[in-house]
Short mmCIF file of C-alpha atoms in Angstrom, two decimals:
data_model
loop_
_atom_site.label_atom_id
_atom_site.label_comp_id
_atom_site.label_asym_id
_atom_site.label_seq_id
_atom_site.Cartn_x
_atom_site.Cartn_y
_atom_site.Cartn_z
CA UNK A 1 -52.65 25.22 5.02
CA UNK A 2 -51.04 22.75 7.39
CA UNK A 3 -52.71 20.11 6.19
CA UNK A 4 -51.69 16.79 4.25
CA UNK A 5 -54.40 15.13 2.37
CA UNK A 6 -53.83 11.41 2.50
CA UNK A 7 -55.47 8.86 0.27
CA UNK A 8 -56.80 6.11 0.20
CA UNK A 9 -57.77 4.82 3.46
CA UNK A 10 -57.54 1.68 3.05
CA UNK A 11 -55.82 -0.51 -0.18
CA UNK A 12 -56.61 -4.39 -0.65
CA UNK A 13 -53.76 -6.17 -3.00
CA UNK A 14 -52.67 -8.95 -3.75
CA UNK A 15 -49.23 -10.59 -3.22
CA UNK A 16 -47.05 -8.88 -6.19
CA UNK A 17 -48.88 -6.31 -6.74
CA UNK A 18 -47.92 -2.59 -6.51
CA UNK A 19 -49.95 -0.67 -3.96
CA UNK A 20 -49.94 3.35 -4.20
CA UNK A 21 -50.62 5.63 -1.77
CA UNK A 22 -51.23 9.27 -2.41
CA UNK A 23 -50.45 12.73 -0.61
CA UNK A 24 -51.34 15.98 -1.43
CA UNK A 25 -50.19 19.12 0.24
CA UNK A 26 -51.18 22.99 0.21
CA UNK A 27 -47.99 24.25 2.42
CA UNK A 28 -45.18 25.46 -0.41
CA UNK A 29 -42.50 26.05 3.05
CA UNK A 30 -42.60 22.42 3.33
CA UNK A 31 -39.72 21.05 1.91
CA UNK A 32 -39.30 17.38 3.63
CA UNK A 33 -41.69 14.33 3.22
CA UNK A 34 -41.23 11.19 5.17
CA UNK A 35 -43.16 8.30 4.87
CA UNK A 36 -44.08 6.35 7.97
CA UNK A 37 -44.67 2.18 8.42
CA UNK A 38 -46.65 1.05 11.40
CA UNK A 39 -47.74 -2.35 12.35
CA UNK A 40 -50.20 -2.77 15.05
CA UNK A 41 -49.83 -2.03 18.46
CA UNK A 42 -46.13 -0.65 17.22
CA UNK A 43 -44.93 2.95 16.89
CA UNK A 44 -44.60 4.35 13.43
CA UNK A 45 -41.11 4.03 11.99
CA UNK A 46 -39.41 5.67 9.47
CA UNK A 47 -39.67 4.00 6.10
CA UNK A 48 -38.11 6.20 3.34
CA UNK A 49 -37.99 10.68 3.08
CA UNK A 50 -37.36 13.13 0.06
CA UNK A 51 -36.51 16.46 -0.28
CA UNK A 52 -37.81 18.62 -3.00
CA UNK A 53 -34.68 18.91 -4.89
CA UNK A 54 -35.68 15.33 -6.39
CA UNK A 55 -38.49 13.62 -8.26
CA UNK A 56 -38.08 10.04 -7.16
CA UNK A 57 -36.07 8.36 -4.55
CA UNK A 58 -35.88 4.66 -3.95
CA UNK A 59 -35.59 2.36 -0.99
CA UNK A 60 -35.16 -1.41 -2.14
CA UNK A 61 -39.15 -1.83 -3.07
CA UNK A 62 -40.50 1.27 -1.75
CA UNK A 63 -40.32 4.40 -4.30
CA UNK A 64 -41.59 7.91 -3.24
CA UNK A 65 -42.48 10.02 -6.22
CA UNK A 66 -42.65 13.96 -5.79
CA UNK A 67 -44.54 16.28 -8.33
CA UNK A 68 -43.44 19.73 -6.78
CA UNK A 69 -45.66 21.85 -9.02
CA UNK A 70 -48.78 19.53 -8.27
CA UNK A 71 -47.84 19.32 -4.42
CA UNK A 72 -48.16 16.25 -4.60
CA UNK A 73 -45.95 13.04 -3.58
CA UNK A 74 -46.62 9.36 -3.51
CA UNK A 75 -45.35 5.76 -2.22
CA UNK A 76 -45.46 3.15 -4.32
CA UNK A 77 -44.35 -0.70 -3.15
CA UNK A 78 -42.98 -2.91 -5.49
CA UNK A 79 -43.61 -6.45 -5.32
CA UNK A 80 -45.85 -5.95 -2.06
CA UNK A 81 -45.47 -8.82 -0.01
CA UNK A 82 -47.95 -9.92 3.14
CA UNK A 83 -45.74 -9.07 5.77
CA UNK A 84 -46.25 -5.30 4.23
CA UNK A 85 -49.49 -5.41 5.20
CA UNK A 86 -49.17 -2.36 7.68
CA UNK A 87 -50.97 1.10 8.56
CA UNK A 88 -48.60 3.91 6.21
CA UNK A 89 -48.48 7.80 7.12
CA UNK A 90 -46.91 9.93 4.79
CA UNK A 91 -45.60 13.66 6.42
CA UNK A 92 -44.30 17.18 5.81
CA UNK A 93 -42.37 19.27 7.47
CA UNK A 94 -40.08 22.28 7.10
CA UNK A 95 -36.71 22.68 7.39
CA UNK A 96 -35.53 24.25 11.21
CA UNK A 97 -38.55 23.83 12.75
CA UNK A 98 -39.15 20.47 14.34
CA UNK A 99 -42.96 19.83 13.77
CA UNK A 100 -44.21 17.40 10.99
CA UNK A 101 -47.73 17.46 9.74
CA UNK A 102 -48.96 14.03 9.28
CA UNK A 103 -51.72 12.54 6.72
CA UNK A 104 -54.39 10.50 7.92
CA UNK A 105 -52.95 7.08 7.53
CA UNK A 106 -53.05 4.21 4.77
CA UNK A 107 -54.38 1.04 6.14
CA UNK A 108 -52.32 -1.45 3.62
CA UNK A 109 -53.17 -5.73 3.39
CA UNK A 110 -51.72 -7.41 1.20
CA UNK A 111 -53.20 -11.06 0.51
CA UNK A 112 -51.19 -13.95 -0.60
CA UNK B 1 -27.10 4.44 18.66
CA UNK B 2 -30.26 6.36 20.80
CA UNK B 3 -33.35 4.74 21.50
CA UNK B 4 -36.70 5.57 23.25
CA UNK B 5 -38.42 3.75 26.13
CA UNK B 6 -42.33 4.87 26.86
CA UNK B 7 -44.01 3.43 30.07
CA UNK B 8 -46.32 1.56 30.58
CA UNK B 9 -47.32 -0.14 27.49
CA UNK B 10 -50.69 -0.72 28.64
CA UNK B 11 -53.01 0.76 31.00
CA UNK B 12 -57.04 0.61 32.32
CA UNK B 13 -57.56 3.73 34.12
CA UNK B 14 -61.34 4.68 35.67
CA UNK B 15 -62.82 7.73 34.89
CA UNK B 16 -61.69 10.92 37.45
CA UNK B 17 -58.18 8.93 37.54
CA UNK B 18 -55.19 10.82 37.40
CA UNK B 19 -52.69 9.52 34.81
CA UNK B 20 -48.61 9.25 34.11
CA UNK B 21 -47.09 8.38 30.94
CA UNK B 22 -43.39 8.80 31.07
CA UNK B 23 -40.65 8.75 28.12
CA UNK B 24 -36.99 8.81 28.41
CA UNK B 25 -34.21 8.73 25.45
CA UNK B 26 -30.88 7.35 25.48
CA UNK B 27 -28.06 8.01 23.41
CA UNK B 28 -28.20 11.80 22.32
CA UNK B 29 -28.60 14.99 24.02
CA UNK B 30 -30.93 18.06 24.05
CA UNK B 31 -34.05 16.51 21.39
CA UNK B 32 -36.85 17.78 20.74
CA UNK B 33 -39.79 15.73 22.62
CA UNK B 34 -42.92 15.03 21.40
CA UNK B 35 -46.42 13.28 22.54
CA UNK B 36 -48.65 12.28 19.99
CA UNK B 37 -52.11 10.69 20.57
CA UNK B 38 -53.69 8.03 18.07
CA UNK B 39 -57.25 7.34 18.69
CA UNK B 40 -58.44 4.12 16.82
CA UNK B 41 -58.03 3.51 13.30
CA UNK B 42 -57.31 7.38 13.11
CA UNK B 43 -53.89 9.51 12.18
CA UNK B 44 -51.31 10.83 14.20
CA UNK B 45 -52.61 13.86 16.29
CA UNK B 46 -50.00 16.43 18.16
CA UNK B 47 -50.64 16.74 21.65
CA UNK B 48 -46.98 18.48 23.14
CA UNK B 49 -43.64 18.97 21.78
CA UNK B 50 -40.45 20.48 23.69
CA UNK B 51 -37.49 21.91 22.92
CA UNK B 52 -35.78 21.65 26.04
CA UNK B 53 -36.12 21.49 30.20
CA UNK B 54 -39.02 22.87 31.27
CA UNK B 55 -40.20 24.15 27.81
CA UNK B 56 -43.66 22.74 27.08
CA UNK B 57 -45.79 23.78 23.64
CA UNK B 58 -49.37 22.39 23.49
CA UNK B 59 -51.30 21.76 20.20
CA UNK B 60 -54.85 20.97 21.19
CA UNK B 61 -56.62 22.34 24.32
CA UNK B 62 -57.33 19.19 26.76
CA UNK B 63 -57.60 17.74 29.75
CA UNK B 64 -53.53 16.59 29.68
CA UNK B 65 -50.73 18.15 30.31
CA UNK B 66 -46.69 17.39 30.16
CA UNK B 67 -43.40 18.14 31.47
CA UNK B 68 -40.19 17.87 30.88
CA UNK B 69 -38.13 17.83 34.33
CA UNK B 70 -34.82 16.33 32.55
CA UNK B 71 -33.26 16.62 29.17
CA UNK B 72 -33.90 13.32 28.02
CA UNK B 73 -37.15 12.77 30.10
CA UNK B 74 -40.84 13.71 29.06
CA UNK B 75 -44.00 13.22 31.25
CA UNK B 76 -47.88 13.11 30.01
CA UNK B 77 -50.05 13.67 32.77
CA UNK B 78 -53.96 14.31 33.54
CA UNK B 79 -55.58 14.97 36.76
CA UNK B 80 -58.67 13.73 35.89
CA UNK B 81 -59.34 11.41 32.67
CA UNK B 82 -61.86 11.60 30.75
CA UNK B 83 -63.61 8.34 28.18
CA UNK B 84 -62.94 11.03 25.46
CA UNK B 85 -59.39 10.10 26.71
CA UNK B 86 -58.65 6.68 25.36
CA UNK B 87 -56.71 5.64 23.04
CA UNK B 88 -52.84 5.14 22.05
CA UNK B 89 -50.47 7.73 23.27
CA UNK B 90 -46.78 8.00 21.21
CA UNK B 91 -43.35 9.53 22.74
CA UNK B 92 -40.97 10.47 19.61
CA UNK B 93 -38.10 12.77 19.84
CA UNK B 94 -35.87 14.13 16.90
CA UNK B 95 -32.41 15.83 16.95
CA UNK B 96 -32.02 19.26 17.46
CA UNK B 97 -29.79 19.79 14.75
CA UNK B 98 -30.68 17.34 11.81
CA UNK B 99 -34.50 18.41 10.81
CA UNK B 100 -37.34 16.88 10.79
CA UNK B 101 -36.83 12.98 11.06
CA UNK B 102 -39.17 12.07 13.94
CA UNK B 103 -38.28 8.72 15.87
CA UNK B 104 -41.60 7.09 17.96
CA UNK B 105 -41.48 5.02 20.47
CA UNK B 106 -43.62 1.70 21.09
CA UNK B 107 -46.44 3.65 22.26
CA UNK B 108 -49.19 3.47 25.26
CA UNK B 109 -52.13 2.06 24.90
CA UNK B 110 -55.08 3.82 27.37
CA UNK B 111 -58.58 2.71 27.88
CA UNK B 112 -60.54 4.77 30.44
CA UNK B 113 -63.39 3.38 31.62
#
């Protein structure tokens, strides 16, 4: 019930194009979902979270879309650009406890 | 503003070696500590966290262990490594108080051989 089911594994698209990566969670206590950007050989860093509370929060081209009754929540990047080309991790976790589940990681290149 | 150092970046280590991976923050006080391991091209796996000196939860049964002798420092250590034992170890901490927002540092990147 901890887990987060990430897809896909890897995406392939070309410059412009909107990739969308997809998360999927059984866990109804968790009630904050961070997406995660890593570049190789970096750490993961925080790209953009949402609470429950909202359907769709937006980041300058990264949107996160949240279906509460699916469990479901998504990242989409608008006008994808090469240097987005990055591994992406979305999360859950719940509120006063400090542990985050993560999902298995998006592997994202973009061509020009 | 806080940030996160995690030593060393790099590191070959033979089989039966002992190991040290240490992690410090600056800039805040009492976080929670964390040591994640990512083995190639795979997700983010929990090793430790910590709430505080001395206070050590483990996730998966292993050959590691970790410490936390300071408030802002946190230690991963093995007696004796293991090949099942490479592969790219993260320090993050968050803030006590403000949820779940989990900060990683540049990671370590171990190949035992």
């Amino acid at each position: 019930q901890q887990q987060v089911k990430q897809s896909p594994q890897s995406l392939i698209v070309q410059k412009g194009g909107i990739p969308i990566i997809n998360c999927a969670y059984e866990n109804t206590a968790f009630d904050y979902f961070p997406w995660y950007q890593q570049f190789p050989g970096k750490g993961p860093a925080l790209l953009i979270a949402i609470r429950p509370d909202v359907s769709e929060k937006k980041e300058g081209r990264f949107t996160i879309s949240f279906n509460k009754s699916a469990k479901q929540f998504s990242l989409h990047i608008m006008d994808s650009q090469p240097g987005d080309s990055a591994t992406y991790f979305c999360a859950a976790g719940t509120g006063g406890y400090q542990k985050v589940t993560f999902g298995t990681g998006t592997k994202l290149q973009v061509i020009p | 503003s806080q940030t996160i150092h995690q030593w060393p970046a790099t590191l070959v280590q033979p089989v039966g070696s002992p190991l040290s991976l240490e992690c410090t923050v600056e800039g805040t006080s009492n976080p929670n500590l964390y040591w994640y391991r990512q083995a190639a091209g795979r997700g983010l796996q929990l090793l430790f966290y910590s709430v505080g000196i001395g206070q050590i939860s483990s996730e998966v049964p292993q050959n590691l262990s970790a410490s936390r002798p300071q408030d802002r420092q946190f230690i991963l250590s093995s007696k004796k490594l293991l090949l099942s034992d490479s592969g790219f170890y993260l320090c993050a901490w968050s803030q006590e108080s403000s949820g779940n927002t989990i900060y990683f540092g540049e990671g370590s990147w171990l190949t035992v051989v």
